[in-house]
Structure formats: C-alpha cells, structure tokens
mmCIF file of C-alpha atoms in Angstrom:
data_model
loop_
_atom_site.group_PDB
_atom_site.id
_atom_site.type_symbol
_atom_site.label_atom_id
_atom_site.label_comp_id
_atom_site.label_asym_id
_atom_site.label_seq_id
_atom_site.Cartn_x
_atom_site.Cartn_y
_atom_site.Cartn_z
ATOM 1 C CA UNK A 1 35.203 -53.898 -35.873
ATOM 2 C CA UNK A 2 34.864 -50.694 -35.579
ATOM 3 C CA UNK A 3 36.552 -49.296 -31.587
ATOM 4 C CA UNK A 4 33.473 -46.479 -30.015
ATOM 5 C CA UNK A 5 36.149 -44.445 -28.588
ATOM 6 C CA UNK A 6 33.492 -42.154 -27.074
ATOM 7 C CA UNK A 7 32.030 -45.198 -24.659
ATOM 8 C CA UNK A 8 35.651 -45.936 -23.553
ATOM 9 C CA UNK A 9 37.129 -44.638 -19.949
ATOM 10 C CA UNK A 10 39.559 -47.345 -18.972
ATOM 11 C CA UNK A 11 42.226 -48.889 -21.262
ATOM 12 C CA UNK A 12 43.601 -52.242 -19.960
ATOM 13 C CA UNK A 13 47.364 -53.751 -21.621
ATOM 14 C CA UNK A 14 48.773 -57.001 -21.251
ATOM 15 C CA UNK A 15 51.856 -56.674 -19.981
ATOM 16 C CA UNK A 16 54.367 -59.402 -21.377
ATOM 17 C CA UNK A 17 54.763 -59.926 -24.825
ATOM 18 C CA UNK A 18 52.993 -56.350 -25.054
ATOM 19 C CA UNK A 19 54.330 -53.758 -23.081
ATOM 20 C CA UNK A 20 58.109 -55.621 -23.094
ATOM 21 C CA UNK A 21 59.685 -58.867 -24.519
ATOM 22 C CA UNK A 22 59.527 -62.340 -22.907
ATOM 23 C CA UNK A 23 58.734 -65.517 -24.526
ATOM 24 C CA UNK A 24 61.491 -65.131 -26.336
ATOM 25 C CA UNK A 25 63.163 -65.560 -22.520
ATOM 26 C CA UNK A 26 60.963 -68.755 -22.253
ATOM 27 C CA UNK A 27 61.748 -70.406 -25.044
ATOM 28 C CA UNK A 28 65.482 -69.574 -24.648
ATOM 29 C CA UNK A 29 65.575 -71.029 -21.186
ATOM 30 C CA UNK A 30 63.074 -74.304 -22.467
ATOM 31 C CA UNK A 31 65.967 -74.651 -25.095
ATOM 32 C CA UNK A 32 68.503 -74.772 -22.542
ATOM 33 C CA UNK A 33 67.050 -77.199 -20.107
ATOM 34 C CA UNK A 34 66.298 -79.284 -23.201
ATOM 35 C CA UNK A 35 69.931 -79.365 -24.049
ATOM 36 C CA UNK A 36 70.829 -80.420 -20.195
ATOM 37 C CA UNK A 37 68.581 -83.349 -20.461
ATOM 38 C CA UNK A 38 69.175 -84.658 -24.179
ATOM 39 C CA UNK A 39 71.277 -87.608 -23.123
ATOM 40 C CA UNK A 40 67.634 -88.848 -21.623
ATOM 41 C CA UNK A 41 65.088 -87.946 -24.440
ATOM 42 C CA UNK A 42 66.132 -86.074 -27.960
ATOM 43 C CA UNK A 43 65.592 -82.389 -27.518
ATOM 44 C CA UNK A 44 62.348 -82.102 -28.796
ATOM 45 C CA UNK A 45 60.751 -85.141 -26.864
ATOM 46 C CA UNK A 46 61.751 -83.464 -23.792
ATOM 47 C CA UNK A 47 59.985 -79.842 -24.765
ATOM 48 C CA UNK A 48 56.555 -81.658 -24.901
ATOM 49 C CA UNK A 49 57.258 -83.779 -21.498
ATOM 50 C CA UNK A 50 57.697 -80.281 -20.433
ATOM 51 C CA UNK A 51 54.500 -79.041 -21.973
ATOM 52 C CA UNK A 52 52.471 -81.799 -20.541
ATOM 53 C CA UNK A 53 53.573 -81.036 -17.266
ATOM 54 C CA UNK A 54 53.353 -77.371 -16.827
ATOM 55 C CA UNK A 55 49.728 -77.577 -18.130
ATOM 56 C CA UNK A 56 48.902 -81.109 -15.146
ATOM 57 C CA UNK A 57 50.338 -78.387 -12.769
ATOM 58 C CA UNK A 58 48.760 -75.091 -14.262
ATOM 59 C CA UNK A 59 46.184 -75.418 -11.309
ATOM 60 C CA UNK A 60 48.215 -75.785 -8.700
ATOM 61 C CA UNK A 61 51.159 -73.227 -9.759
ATOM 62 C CA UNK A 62 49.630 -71.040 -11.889
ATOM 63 C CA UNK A 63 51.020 -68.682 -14.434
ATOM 64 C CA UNK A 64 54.856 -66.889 -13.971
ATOM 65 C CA UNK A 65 58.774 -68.667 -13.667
ATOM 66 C CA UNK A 66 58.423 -70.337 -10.282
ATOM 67 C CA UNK A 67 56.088 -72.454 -11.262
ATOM 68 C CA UNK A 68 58.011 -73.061 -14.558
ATOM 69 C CA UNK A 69 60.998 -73.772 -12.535
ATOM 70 C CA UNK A 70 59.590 -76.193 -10.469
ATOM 71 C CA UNK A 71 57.747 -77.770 -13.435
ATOM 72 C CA UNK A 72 61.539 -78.234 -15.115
ATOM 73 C CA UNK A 73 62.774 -80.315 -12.181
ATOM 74 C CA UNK A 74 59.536 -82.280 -12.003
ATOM 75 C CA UNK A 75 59.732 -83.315 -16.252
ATOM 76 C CA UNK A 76 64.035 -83.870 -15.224
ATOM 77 C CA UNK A 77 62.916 -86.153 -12.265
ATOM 78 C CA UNK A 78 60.523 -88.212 -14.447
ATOM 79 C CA UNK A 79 62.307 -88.710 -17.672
ATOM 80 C CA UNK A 80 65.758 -89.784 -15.924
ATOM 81 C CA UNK A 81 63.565 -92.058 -13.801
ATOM 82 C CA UNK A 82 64.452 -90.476 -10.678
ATOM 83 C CA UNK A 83 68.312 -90.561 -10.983
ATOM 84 C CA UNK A 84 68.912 -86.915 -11.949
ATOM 85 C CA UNK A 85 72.213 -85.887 -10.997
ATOM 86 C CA UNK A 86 72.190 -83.148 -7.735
ATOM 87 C CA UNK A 87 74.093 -80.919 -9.738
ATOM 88 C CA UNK A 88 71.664 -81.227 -12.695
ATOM 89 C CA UNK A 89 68.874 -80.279 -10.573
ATOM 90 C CA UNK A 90 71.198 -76.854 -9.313
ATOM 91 C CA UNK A 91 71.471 -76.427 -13.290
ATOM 92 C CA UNK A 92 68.245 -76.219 -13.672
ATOM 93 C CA UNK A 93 67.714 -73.798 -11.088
ATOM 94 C CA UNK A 94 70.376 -71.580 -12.402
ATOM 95 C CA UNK A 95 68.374 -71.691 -16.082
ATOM 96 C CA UNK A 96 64.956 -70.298 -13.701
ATOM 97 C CA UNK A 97 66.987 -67.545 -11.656
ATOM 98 C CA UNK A 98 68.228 -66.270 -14.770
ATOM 99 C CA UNK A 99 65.049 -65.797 -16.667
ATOM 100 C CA UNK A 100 64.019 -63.762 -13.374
ATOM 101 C CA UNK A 101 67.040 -61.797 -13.861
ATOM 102 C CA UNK A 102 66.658 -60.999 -17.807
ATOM 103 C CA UNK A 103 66.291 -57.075 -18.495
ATOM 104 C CA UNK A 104 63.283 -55.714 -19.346
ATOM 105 C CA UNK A 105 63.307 -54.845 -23.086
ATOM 106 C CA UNK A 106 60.608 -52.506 -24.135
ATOM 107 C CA UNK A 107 58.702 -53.406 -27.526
ATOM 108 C CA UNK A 108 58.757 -50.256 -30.321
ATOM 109 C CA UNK A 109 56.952 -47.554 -29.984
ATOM 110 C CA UNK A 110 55.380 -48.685 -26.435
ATOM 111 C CA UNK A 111 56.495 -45.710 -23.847
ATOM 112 C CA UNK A 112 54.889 -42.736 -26.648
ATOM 113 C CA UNK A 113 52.200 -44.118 -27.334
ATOM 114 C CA UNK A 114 51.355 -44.767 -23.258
ATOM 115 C CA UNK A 115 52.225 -40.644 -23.085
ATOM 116 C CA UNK A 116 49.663 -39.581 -25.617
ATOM 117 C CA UNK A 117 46.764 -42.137 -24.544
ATOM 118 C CA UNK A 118 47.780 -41.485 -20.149
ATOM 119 C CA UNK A 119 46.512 -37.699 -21.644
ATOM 120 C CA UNK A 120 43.200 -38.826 -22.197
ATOM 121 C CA UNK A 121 41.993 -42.163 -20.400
ATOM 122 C CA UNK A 122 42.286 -44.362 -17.552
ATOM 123 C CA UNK A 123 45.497 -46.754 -18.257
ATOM 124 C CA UNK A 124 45.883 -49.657 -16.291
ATOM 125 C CA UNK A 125 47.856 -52.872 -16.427
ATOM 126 C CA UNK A 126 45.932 -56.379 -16.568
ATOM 127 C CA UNK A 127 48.524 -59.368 -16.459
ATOM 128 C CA UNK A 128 49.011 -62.991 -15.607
ATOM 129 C CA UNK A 129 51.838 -64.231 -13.846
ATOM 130 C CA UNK A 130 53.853 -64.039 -10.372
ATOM 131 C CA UNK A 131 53.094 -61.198 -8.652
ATOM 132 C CA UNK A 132 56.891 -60.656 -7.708
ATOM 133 C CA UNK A 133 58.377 -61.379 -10.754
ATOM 134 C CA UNK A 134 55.378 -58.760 -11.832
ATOM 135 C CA UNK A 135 56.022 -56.247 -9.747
ATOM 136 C CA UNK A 136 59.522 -56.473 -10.348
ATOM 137 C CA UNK A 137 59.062 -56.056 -14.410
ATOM 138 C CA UNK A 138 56.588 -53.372 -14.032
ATOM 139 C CA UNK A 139 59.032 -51.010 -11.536
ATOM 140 C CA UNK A 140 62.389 -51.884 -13.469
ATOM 141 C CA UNK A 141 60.353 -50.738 -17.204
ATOM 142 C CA UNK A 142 59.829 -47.334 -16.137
ATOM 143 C CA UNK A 143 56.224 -47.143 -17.139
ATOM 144 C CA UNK A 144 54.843 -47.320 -13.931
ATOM 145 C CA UNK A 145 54.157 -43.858 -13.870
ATOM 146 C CA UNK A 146 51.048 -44.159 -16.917
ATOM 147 C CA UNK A 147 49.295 -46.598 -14.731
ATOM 148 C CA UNK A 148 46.641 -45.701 -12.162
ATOM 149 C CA UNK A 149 45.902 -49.584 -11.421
ATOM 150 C CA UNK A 150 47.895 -52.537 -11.521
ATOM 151 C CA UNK A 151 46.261 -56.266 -11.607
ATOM 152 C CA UNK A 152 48.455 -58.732 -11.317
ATOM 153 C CA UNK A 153 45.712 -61.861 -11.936
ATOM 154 C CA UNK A 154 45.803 -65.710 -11.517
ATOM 155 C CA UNK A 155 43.950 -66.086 -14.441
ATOM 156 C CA UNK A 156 42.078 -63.735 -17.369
ATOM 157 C CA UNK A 157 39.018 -65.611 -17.702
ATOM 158 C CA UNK A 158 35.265 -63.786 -17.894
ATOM 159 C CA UNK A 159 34.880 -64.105 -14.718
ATOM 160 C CA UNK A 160 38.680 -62.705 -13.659
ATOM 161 C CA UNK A 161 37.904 -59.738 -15.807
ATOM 162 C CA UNK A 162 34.273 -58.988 -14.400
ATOM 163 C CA UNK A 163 36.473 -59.180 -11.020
ATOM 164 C CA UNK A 164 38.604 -56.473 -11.792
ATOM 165 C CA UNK A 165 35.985 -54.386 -13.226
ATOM 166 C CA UNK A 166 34.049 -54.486 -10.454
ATOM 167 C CA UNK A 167 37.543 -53.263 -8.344
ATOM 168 C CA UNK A 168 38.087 -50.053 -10.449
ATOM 169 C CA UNK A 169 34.466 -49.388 -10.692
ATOM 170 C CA UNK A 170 34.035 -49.089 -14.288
ATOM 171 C CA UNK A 171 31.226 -50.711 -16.599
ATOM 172 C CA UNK A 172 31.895 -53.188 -19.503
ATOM 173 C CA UNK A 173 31.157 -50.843 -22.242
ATOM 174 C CA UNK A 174 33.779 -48.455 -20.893
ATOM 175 C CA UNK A 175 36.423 -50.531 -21.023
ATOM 176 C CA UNK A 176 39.451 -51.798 -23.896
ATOM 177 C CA UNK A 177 41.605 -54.474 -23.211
ATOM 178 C CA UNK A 178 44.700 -54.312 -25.516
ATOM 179 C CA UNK A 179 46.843 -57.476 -25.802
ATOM 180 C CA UNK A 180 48.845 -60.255 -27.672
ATOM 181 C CA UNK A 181 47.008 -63.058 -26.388
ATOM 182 C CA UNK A 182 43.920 -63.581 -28.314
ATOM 183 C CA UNK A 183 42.976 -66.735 -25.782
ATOM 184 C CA UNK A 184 43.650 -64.219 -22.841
ATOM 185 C CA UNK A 185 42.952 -60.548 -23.706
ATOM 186 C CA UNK A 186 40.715 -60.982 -26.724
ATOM 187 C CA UNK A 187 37.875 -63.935 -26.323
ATOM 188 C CA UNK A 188 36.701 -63.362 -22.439
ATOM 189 C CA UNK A 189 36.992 -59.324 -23.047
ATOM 190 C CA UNK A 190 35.129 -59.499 -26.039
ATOM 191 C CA UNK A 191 32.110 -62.020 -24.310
ATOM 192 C CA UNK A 192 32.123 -59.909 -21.191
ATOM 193 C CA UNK A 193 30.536 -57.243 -23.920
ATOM 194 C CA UNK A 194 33.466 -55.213 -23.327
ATOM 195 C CA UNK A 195 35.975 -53.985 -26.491
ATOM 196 C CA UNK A 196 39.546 -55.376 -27.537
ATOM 197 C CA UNK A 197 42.123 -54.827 -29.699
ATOM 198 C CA UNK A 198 44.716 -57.896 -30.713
ATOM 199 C CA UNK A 199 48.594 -56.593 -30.750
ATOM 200 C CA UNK A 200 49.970 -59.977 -32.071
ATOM 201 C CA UNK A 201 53.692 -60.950 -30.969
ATOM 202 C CA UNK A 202 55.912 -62.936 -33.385
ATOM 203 C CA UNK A 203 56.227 -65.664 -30.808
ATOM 204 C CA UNK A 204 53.241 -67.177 -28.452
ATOM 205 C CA UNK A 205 53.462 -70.112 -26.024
ATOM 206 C CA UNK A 206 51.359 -72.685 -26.910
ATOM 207 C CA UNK A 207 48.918 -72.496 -24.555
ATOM 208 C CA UNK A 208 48.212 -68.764 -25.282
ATOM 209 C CA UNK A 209 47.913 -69.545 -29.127
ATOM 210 C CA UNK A 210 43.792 -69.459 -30.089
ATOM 211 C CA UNK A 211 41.809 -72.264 -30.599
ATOM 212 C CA UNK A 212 38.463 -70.563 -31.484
ATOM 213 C CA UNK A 213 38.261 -68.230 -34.825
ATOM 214 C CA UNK A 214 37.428 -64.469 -34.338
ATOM 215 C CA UNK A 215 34.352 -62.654 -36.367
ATOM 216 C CA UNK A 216 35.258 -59.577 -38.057
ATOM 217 C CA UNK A 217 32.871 -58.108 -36.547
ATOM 218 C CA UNK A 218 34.018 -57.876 -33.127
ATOM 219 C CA UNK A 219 37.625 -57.923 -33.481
ATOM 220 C CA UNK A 220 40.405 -55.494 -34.414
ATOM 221 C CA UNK A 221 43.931 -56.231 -35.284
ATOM 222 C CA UNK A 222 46.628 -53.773 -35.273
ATOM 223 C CA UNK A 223 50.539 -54.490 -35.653
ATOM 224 C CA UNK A 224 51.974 -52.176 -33.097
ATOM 225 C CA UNK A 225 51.181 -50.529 -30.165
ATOM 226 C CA UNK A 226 51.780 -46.856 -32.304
ATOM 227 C CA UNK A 227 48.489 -47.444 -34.800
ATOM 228 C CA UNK A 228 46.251 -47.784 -31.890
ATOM 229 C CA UNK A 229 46.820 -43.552 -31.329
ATOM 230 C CA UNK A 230 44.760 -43.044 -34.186
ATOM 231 C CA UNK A 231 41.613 -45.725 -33.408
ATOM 232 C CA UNK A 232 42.025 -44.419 -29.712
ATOM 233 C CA UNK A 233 42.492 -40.735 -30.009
#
C-alpha cells in the first residue's frame, strides 16, 4: 500500500498500546488475580474463565478496567462456587485500583514524531475504553496539547468510525487511522474506504489479535511511530 499523503487532512492514533504502554498492565494484573485464585483452578484454567467472562459481559461493560474489575470478581465468585473469602474479593479490588493508578509510560519516539506531524495535519485521538480512566491517561501523558479532538468510543466498528467522522466533519478519503490493533484500527478504517497504517505492539489481548488476513494492497506496516514521518511528511 502505498499512503496518498496529499488526500489526507485528519490523522487519527490509537491511544493504548500506541501512544503509551498498557497490556503489559493487563496481563500483569490477570497474572496476579490468577495467583490469588490458584488454590481453586491452576493458574492458567483460571485466565480463560476470565476470558470467557469478560467477552459474555463485553456488551454490557464495555471496553476499559471497571469493567475488567468487575469481570475478576464475577470469574472469583463462580469458580470458588460462591464461597470467596470477603477479603479475597477486597484483593481483587486492590489488583483493579492499581492498574488505574499505573504511570503512563510513553512508547519511543511517540512525543517527536506528534511535533513534526501537529505541523502539518489535523491530529486527533480515537480510543476504546473508560472515558475516565481515558481522560485521565490522556492529561497525565502530556500530549494533550497535539490533539484538536479527543474520542473516547464504546466501540471502533465501521459504523463507530463513520460516527466520528461525521463529528469532525471530515470525508473518508481524508482521513488515517494509525494503530496497533489490526481488528480495531485497521479492518473497519480500511472498509470505511478510509487509509491505515498498522503500528504492531509486542503484546495484544486476545480479543484485539486479527482473525481475518490483510491484502498488501491496502495495508501498511511500520515498526514505530518515528518511520511514519517519512510516509506522512
């Protein structure tokens, strides 16, 4: 794929995972809530309970750690058949405040390359999650200042994406969505008719890891946020 810089007005980034660090945090936190419970279920036979359940409650909760949180007492409750220990449950809630407390951790090369690119387009931010925790990340980074927009979204499906472009008034071909998620930021960007540009992290939840192959054609892969300066500018 080859990006038509000249069409493009508004570039889009994924926040987690591309802007900063956290799945790491997940799976950190996952790994200690697994080792609270593995006098019920080996370590990991609990990690897929807590799979299953996080994706039965994805509709109702949606994306961010609340809903993680709650989804960790819910998996606790059913695999110690409802005896789980009050002070187990306070455990568990500990392991969810402190993923809302980790520090934000910037990936390489992310804050110059949002300098050079704020110079000549449109940057906004186009993320899934809870719009606290969000917010919260976003201010406590320090990049707030690129961004003229900030979409905090339920979901990034076509239609979520037509949604917001309809908000900041721009048309399809105008618009770039760079992210790590190729389920997320790539495949409903890229059938909206709209460009994107894969920044692949070393470590992707499950449910964010793609199903569906990607033709040359219409996808670009870089490995850092720095090598899209000279596709973009």
């Amino acid at each position: 794929m080859i990006v038509n810089k000249d069409a493009i007005n508004v570039i889009a980034f994924d926040a987690d995972d591309t802007l900063w660090v956290n799945e790491p945090y997940f799976q950190k936190a996952e790994h200690d809530f697994c080792a609270l419970l593995e006098n019920y279920l080996p370590q990991h036979a609990i990690s897929k309970e807590l799979f299953e359940t996080e994706m039965n409650n994805l509709s109702l909760y949606g994306y961010g750690v609340k809903g993680f949180i709650l989804c960790m007492i819910e998996t606790a409750s059913r695999i110690s058949a409802g005896q789980l220990p009050l002070k187990t449950v306070n455990k568990i809630i500990e392991i969810g405040q402190d993923l809302l407390r980790m520090p934000i951790e910037l990936l390489d090369g992310v804050e110059d390359t949002l300098v050079q690119l704020s110079a000549h387009y449109k940057l906004i931010v186009a993320t899934k999650g809870d719009l606290l925790d969000q917010e919260r990340k976003l201010r406590n980074s320090g990049l707030q200042k690129f961004f003229h927009h900030v979409e905090i979204m339920s979901n990034k499906k076509n239609e979520d994406y037509v949604k917001l472009l309809r908000k900041i008034e721009c048309q399809t071909e105008s618009f770039i969505m760079i992210g790590n998620s190729i389920n997320s930021d790539i495949l409903p960007v890229l059938e909206m008719g709209s460009q994107a540009i894969h920044v692949p992290y070393h470590v992707t939840w499950t449910h964010e890891q793609a199903s569906t192959e990607i033709k040359p054609n219409n996808f670009l892969q870089v490995d850092s946020l720095d090598q899209l300066l000279p596709i973009l500018l």
